[in-house]
mmCIF file of C-alpha atoms in Angstrom:
data_model
loop_
_atom_site.group_PDB
_atom_site.id
_atom_site.type_symbol
_atom_site.label_atom_id
_atom_site.label_comp_id
_atom_site.label_asym_id
_atom_site.label_seq_id
_atom_site.Cartn_x
_atom_site.Cartn_y
_atom_site.Cartn_z
ATOM 1 C CA MET A 891 -15.003 51.084 5.911
ATOM 2 C CA THR A 892 -16.104 47.813 7.420
ATOM 3 C CA ALA A 893 -13.418 45.932 9.271
ATOM 4 C CA ALA A 894 -12.597 42.512 7.877
ATOM 5 C CA GLY A 895 -13.789 39.608 9.975
ATOM 6 C CA PRO A 896 -11.489 36.974 11.401
ATOM 7 C CA THR A 897 -9.927 34.583 8.917
ATOM 8 C CA VAL A 898 -11.573 31.186 8.982
ATOM 9 C CA ARG A 899 -9.243 28.205 9.114
ATOM 10 C CA GLY A 900 -10.123 24.626 8.441
ATOM 11 C CA THR A 901 -8.351 21.474 9.522
ATOM 12 C CA LEU A 902 -6.751 18.713 7.479
ATOM 13 C CA SER A 903 -6.233 15.449 9.393
ATOM 14 C CA ILE A 904 -3.734 13.007 7.895
ATOM 15 C CA ILE A 905 -4.924 9.617 9.098
ATOM 16 C CA ALA A 906 -2.819 6.444 9.034
ATOM 17 C CA THR A 907 -4.872 3.314 8.459
ATOM 18 C CA PRO A 908 -4.056 -0.382 8.945
ATOM 19 C CA ILE A 909 -1.778 -2.174 6.466
ATOM 20 C CA GLY A 910 -3.515 -5.472 7.122
ATOM 21 C CA ASN A 911 -4.804 -6.010 10.652
ATOM 22 C CA LEU A 912 -7.817 -3.770 11.314
ATOM 23 C CA GLY A 913 -7.029 -3.908 15.014
ATOM 24 C CA ASP A 914 -4.112 -1.555 14.387
ATOM 25 C CA LEU A 915 -6.381 1.439 13.814
ATOM 26 C CA SER A 916 -5.986 3.852 16.725
ATOM 27 C CA GLU A 917 -8.958 5.036 18.769
ATOM 28 C CA ARG A 918 -8.086 8.621 17.852
ATOM 29 C CA ALA A 919 -8.180 7.720 14.127
ATOM 30 C CA ARG A 920 -11.529 6.011 14.581
ATOM 31 C CA THR A 921 -12.927 9.123 16.275
ATOM 32 C CA VAL A 922 -11.627 11.541 13.634
ATOM 33 C CA LEU A 923 -12.931 9.362 10.782
ATOM 34 C CA GLY A 924 -16.361 9.803 12.330
ATOM 35 C CA GLU A 925 -15.971 13.593 12.622
ATOM 36 C CA VAL A 926 -14.697 14.747 9.238
ATOM 37 C CA SER A 927 -17.068 16.417 6.790
ATOM 38 C CA LEU A 928 -15.101 15.001 3.853
ATOM 39 C CA LEU A 929 -12.686 12.052 3.621
ATOM 40 C CA LEU A 930 -10.161 12.107 0.760
ATOM 41 C CA CYS A 931 -9.267 8.526 -0.212
ATOM 42 C CA GLU A 932 -6.700 7.042 -2.561
ATOM 43 C CA ASP A 933 -9.388 4.535 -3.602
ATOM 44 C CA THR A 934 -12.888 5.108 -2.229
ATOM 45 C CA ARG A 935 -13.827 1.434 -2.792
ATOM 46 C CA HIS A 936 -10.906 0.235 -0.697
ATOM 47 C CA THR A 937 -11.584 2.706 2.116
ATOM 48 C CA ALA A 938 -15.309 1.809 2.064
ATOM 49 C CA ARG A 939 -14.416 -1.628 3.425
ATOM 50 C CA LEU A 940 -12.682 -0.080 6.450
ATOM 51 C CA LEU A 941 -15.512 2.384 7.039
ATOM 52 C CA GLN A 942 -18.086 -0.408 6.810
ATOM 53 C CA HIS A 943 -16.109 -2.359 9.429
ATOM 54 C CA LEU A 944 -16.213 0.710 11.680
ATOM 55 C CA GLY A 945 -19.854 1.459 11.055
ATOM 56 C CA LEU A 946 -19.009 4.933 9.710
ATOM 57 C CA ASN A 947 -20.351 6.743 6.645
ATOM 58 C CA PRO A 948 -18.477 9.999 5.994
ATOM 59 C CA ARG A 949 -18.682 11.673 2.599
ATOM 60 C CA CYS A 950 -15.771 10.294 0.556
ATOM 61 C CA GLN A 951 -13.947 11.637 -2.495
ATOM 62 C CA ALA A 952 -11.084 10.157 -4.476
ATOM 63 C CA LEU A 953 -7.688 11.822 -4.288
ATOM 64 C CA HIS A 954 -5.007 9.863 -6.113
ATOM 65 C CA ALA A 955 -1.881 10.369 -8.193
ATOM 66 C CA HIS A 956 -3.861 11.332 -11.302
ATOM 67 C CA ASN A 957 -6.150 13.989 -9.799
ATOM 68 C CA GLU A 958 -4.343 15.337 -6.740
ATOM 69 C CA THR A 959 -3.269 18.624 -8.336
ATOM 70 C CA GLU A 960 -6.730 19.462 -9.665
ATOM 71 C CA ARG A 961 -8.341 18.668 -6.280
ATOM 72 C CA ILE A 962 -6.194 21.144 -4.340
ATOM 73 C CA GLY A 963 -8.217 24.261 -5.176
ATOM 74 C CA ASP A 964 -11.515 22.707 -4.062
ATOM 75 C CA VAL A 965 -9.991 21.383 -0.852
ATOM 76 C CA LEU A 966 -8.540 24.801 -0.002
ATOM 77 C CA GLY A 967 -11.934 26.326 -0.636
ATOM 78 C CA MET A 968 -13.596 23.944 1.794
ATOM 79 C CA LEU A 969 -10.917 24.562 4.405
ATOM 80 C CA ALA A 970 -11.488 28.315 3.990
ATOM 81 C CA GLU A 971 -15.077 27.644 5.053
ATOM 82 C CA GLY A 972 -13.807 26.065 8.251
ATOM 83 C CA ARG A 973 -14.365 22.435 7.233
ATOM 84 C CA HIS A 974 -12.609 19.444 8.797
ATOM 85 C CA ILE A 975 -11.208 17.196 6.037
ATOM 86 C CA GLY A 976 -9.511 13.805 6.447
ATOM 87 C CA LEU A 977 -6.893 12.236 4.204
ATOM 88 C CA VAL A 978 -6.234 8.487 3.989
ATOM 89 C CA SER A 979 -4.394 6.185 1.606
ATOM 90 C CA ASP A 980 -5.322 2.592 0.843
ATOM 91 C CA ALA A 981 -3.121 1.386 3.692
ATOM 92 C CA GLY A 982 -0.543 2.896 6.016
ATOM 93 C CA THR A 983 0.489 6.528 6.269
ATOM 94 C CA PRO A 984 -0.624 8.950 3.525
ATOM 95 C CA CYS A 985 1.995 10.863 1.529
ATOM 96 C CA LEU A 986 4.734 8.254 2.123
ATOM 97 C CA SER A 987 4.879 6.632 -1.335
ATOM 98 C CA ASP A 988 1.158 7.394 -1.540
ATOM 99 C CA PRO A 989 -0.742 10.498 -2.772
ATOM 100 C CA GLY A 990 -1.203 13.569 -0.605
ATOM 101 C CA ALA A 991 2.155 15.344 -0.314
ATOM 102 C CA ARG A 992 1.289 18.105 -2.817
ATOM 103 C CA LEU A 993 -2.038 18.703 -1.113
ATOM 104 C CA VAL A 994 -0.460 18.919 2.346
ATOM 105 C CA ASP A 995 2.144 21.352 1.027
ATOM 106 C CA ALA A 996 -0.603 23.621 -0.336
ATOM 107 C CA VAL A 997 -2.628 23.370 2.886
ATOM 108 C CA GLN A 998 0.414 24.268 4.995
ATOM 109 C CA ALA A 999 1.219 27.183 2.676
ATOM 110 C CA ALA A 1000 -2.348 28.466 3.074
ATOM 111 C CA LYS A 1001 -1.822 28.306 6.882
ATOM 112 C CA HIS A 1002 -4.682 25.984 7.659
ATOM 113 C CA THR A 1003 -4.377 23.588 10.588
ATOM 114 C CA VAL A 1004 -2.781 20.251 9.826
ATOM 115 C CA HIS A 1005 -2.982 17.318 12.242
ATOM 116 C CA THR A 1006 -1.228 14.005 11.778
ATOM 117 C CA LEU A 1007 -2.642 10.837 13.289
ATOM 118 C CA PRO A 1008 0.294 8.411 13.254
ATOM 119 C CA GLY A 1009 0.016 4.709 12.745
ATOM 120 C CA PRO A 1010 1.168 1.908 10.457
ATOM 121 C CA PHE A 1011 4.036 2.480 8.023
ATOM 122 C CA ALA A 1012 5.051 -0.746 6.294
ATOM 123 C CA ALA A 1013 8.713 0.202 5.760
ATOM 124 C CA ALA A 1014 9.265 0.973 9.431
ATOM 125 C CA ALA A 1015 7.278 -2.057 10.583
ATOM 126 C CA GLY A 1016 9.302 -4.375 8.359
ATOM 127 C CA LEU A 1017 12.598 -2.845 9.382
ATOM 128 C CA ALA A 1018 11.801 -3.171 13.078
ATOM 129 C CA ALA A 1019 11.196 -6.917 12.668
ATOM 130 C CA SER A 1020 14.016 -7.570 10.185
ATOM 131 C CA GLY A 1021 17.019 -7.708 12.473
ATOM 132 C CA LEU A 1022 18.918 -5.414 10.125
ATOM 133 C CA ASN A 1023 20.689 -2.218 11.159
ATOM 134 C CA PRO A 1024 17.856 0.284 11.838
ATOM 135 C CA VAL A 1025 19.738 3.598 11.857
ATOM 136 C CA PRO A 1026 20.472 5.121 9.461
ATOM 137 C CA PHE A 1027 17.966 3.850 6.971
ATOM 138 C CA ALA A 1028 16.536 5.177 3.723
ATOM 139 C CA PHE A 1029 13.039 4.650 2.381
ATOM 140 C CA TRP A 1030 12.781 4.726 -1.429
ATOM 141 C CA GLY A 1031 9.172 3.788 -2.135
ATOM 142 C CA PHE A 1032 8.661 1.788 -5.354
ATOM 143 C CA ALA A 1033 11.451 1.124 -7.833
ATOM 144 C CA PRO A 1034 11.001 1.590 -11.587
ATOM 145 C CA LYS A 1035 9.333 -1.343 -13.346
ATOM 146 C CA ALA A 1036 11.632 -1.552 -16.396
ATOM 147 C CA SER A 1037 14.580 -3.851 -15.754
ATOM 148 C CA MET A 1038 17.442 -1.591 -16.923
ATOM 149 C CA ALA A 1039 15.986 1.487 -15.237
ATOM 150 C CA ARG A 1040 15.429 -0.445 -12.016
ATOM 151 C CA ARG A 1041 18.993 -1.749 -11.875
ATOM 152 C CA ARG A 1042 20.404 1.742 -12.480
ATOM 153 C CA TRP A 1043 18.048 3.107 -9.830
ATOM 154 C CA LEU A 1044 19.351 0.553 -7.312
ATOM 155 C CA GLU A 1045 22.971 1.257 -8.219
ATOM 156 C CA LEU A 1046 22.504 4.926 -7.437
ATOM 157 C CA ARG A 1047 20.901 4.209 -4.031
ATOM 158 C CA LEU A 1048 22.676 1.219 -2.537
ATOM 159 C CA SER A 1049 25.617 3.045 -1.059
ATOM 160 C CA PRO A 1050 27.113 2.719 2.461
ATOM 161 C CA ALA A 1051 26.194 5.167 5.189
ATOM 162 C CA PRO A 1052 28.029 8.477 5.171
ATOM 163 C CA GLY A 1053 30.984 8.144 7.549
ATOM 164 C CA GLY A 1054 30.959 4.369 7.422
ATOM 165 C CA GLY A 1055 29.011 1.610 9.125
ATOM 166 C CA ALA A 1056 25.885 -0.180 8.034
ATOM 167 C CA MET A 1057 22.883 1.442 6.386
ATOM 168 C CA SER A 1058 19.561 -0.193 5.586
ATOM 169 C CA HIS A 1059 17.382 0.602 2.575
ATOM 170 C CA ALA A 1060 13.661 -0.084 2.325
ATOM 171 C CA VAL A 1061 11.885 -0.579 -1.018
ATOM 172 C CA TYR A 1062 8.265 -1.502 -1.719
ATOM 173 C CA VAL A 1063 7.999 -4.353 -4.183
ATOM 174 C CA PRO A 1064 4.936 -6.025 -5.754
ATOM 175 C CA GLY A 1065 5.111 -9.746 -4.986
ATOM 176 C CA ARG A 1066 5.433 -10.638 -8.668
ATOM 177 C CA ASP A 1067 8.624 -8.475 -8.939
ATOM 178 C CA VAL A 1068 10.466 -9.701 -5.813
ATOM 179 C CA ALA A 1069 12.539 -12.314 -7.652
ATOM 180 C CA ALA A 1070 13.632 -9.802 -10.301
ATOM 181 C CA MET A 1071 14.539 -7.244 -7.631
ATOM 182 C CA LEU A 1072 16.603 -9.775 -5.782
ATOM 183 C CA ALA A 1073 18.412 -10.669 -8.992
ATOM 184 C CA ASP A 1074 19.214 -6.995 -9.530
ATOM 185 C CA VAL A 1075 20.540 -6.599 -5.984
ATOM 186 C CA ASP A 1076 22.586 -9.764 -6.383
ATOM 187 C CA ALA A 1077 24.169 -8.379 -9.532
ATOM 188 C CA ILE A 1078 25.062 -5.092 -7.831
ATOM 189 C CA ALA A 1079 26.017 -6.212 -4.316
ATOM 190 C CA PRO A 1080 25.833 -10.006 -3.842
ATOM 191 C CA GLU A 1081 27.280 -9.913 -0.306
ATOM 192 C CA VAL A 1082 24.653 -7.667 1.307
ATOM 193 C CA ARG A 1083 22.051 -8.912 3.772
ATOM 194 C CA VAL A 1084 18.463 -8.669 2.636
ATOM 195 C CA VAL A 1085 15.099 -9.361 4.167
ATOM 196 C CA VAL A 1086 11.838 -9.816 2.296
ATOM 197 C CA ALA A 1087 9.036 -8.847 4.717
ATOM 198 C CA ARG A 1088 5.701 -10.158 3.508
ATOM 199 C CA GLU A 1089 2.061 -9.941 4.583
ATOM 200 C CA LEU A 1090 2.910 -7.567 7.434
ATOM 201 C CA THR A 1091 0.418 -7.695 10.322
ATOM 202 C CA LYS A 1092 -1.619 -10.366 8.494
ATOM 203 C CA LEU A 1093 -2.136 -14.049 9.236
ATOM 204 C CA HIS A 1094 0.784 -15.202 7.059
ATOM 205 C CA GLU A 1095 3.285 -12.535 8.027
ATOM 206 C CA GLY A 1096 6.788 -13.776 7.354
ATOM 207 C CA TYR A 1097 10.426 -12.838 6.738
ATOM 208 C CA LEU A 1098 13.017 -14.358 4.397
ATOM 209 C CA ARG A 1099 16.589 -13.397 5.399
ATOM 210 C CA GLY A 1100 19.983 -13.918 3.842
ATOM 211 C CA THR A 1101 21.978 -12.926 0.771
ATOM 212 C CA PRO A 1102 19.989 -11.899 -2.315
ATOM 213 C CA ALA A 1103 20.709 -15.255 -3.985
ATOM 214 C CA ALA A 1104 19.767 -17.319 -0.922
ATOM 215 C CA VAL A 1105 16.485 -15.458 -0.421
ATOM 216 C CA ALA A 1106 15.636 -15.740 -4.112
ATOM 217 C CA GLU A 1107 16.197 -19.489 -3.904
ATOM 218 C CA ALA A 1108 13.905 -19.733 -0.868
ATOM 219 C CA LEU A 1109 11.002 -17.892 -2.520
ATOM 220 C CA LEU A 1110 7.912 -20.003 -3.111
ATOM 221 C CA PRO A 1111 5.544 -19.508 -6.097
ATOM 222 C CA GLU A 1112 2.668 -18.577 -3.814
ATOM 223 C CA GLN A 1113 4.745 -15.720 -2.361
ATOM 224 C CA ALA A 1114 4.584 -13.832 -5.682
ATOM 225 C CA LYS A 1115 1.355 -12.126 -4.572
ATOM 226 C CA GLY A 1116 0.431 -8.907 -2.813
ATOM 227 C CA GLU A 1117 3.202 -6.514 -1.853
ATOM 228 C CA ALA A 1118 6.378 -6.902 0.115
ATOM 229 C CA VAL A 1119 8.968 -4.680 1.762
ATOM 230 C CA LEU A 1120 12.494 -5.452 0.556
ATOM 231 C CA LEU A 1121 15.098 -4.418 3.129
ATOM 232 C CA ILE A 1122 18.754 -4.235 2.123
ATOM 233 C CA GLU A 1123 21.606 -3.717 4.574
ATOM 234 C CA VAL A 1124 24.727 -2.220 2.966
ATOM 235 C CA THR A 1125 28.102 -1.958 4.686
ATOM 236 C CA GLU A 1126 31.429 -0.522 3.553
#
């Protein structure tokens, strides 16, 4: 009987990319992007702009919310051949309100090597500059789009910290929905402090602070673009 050879293990690198300012890409991330044999991207067209800026041309393949499950088998097969595969989202850290978590779970279960290359995370970046209580905080990703579902969703989440004290909550909000979100928060907890963090790391980065009603009143029409981080500080 022939003895089985050593098991080949590949590597999955989870690579955080800039949320706006390309100067925020780490040197390690730049190096790994140039080394991978395949780069899994939330949107290949979006990532192509970053790669062009870097002068890199790795093979790219889309991995997004609609095809992540069906991609897992192929990725595991490539890792079993010893390949080095990278994973990026459109901006920020993959898996955190972006695709990739199911893939990473499967790769970990198959005992391949997983490396994380940390970097931008919009919720943490916004919280750090908000002036709100930073610990504890909860990150909830995107809220439901439908008005009634969104308000119920907020009601279930905007609770004080266990044991008392202040707790901050971070929600991603498309610019066009910020006013509606603020109206929902105002209806649930009008006394809380909120911060709308916009255009993080970009030229027009800015923060609107106050009660939900005051911030809603300060919103300008041109601010209903892009995406924002809505931070909500809840106390007892």
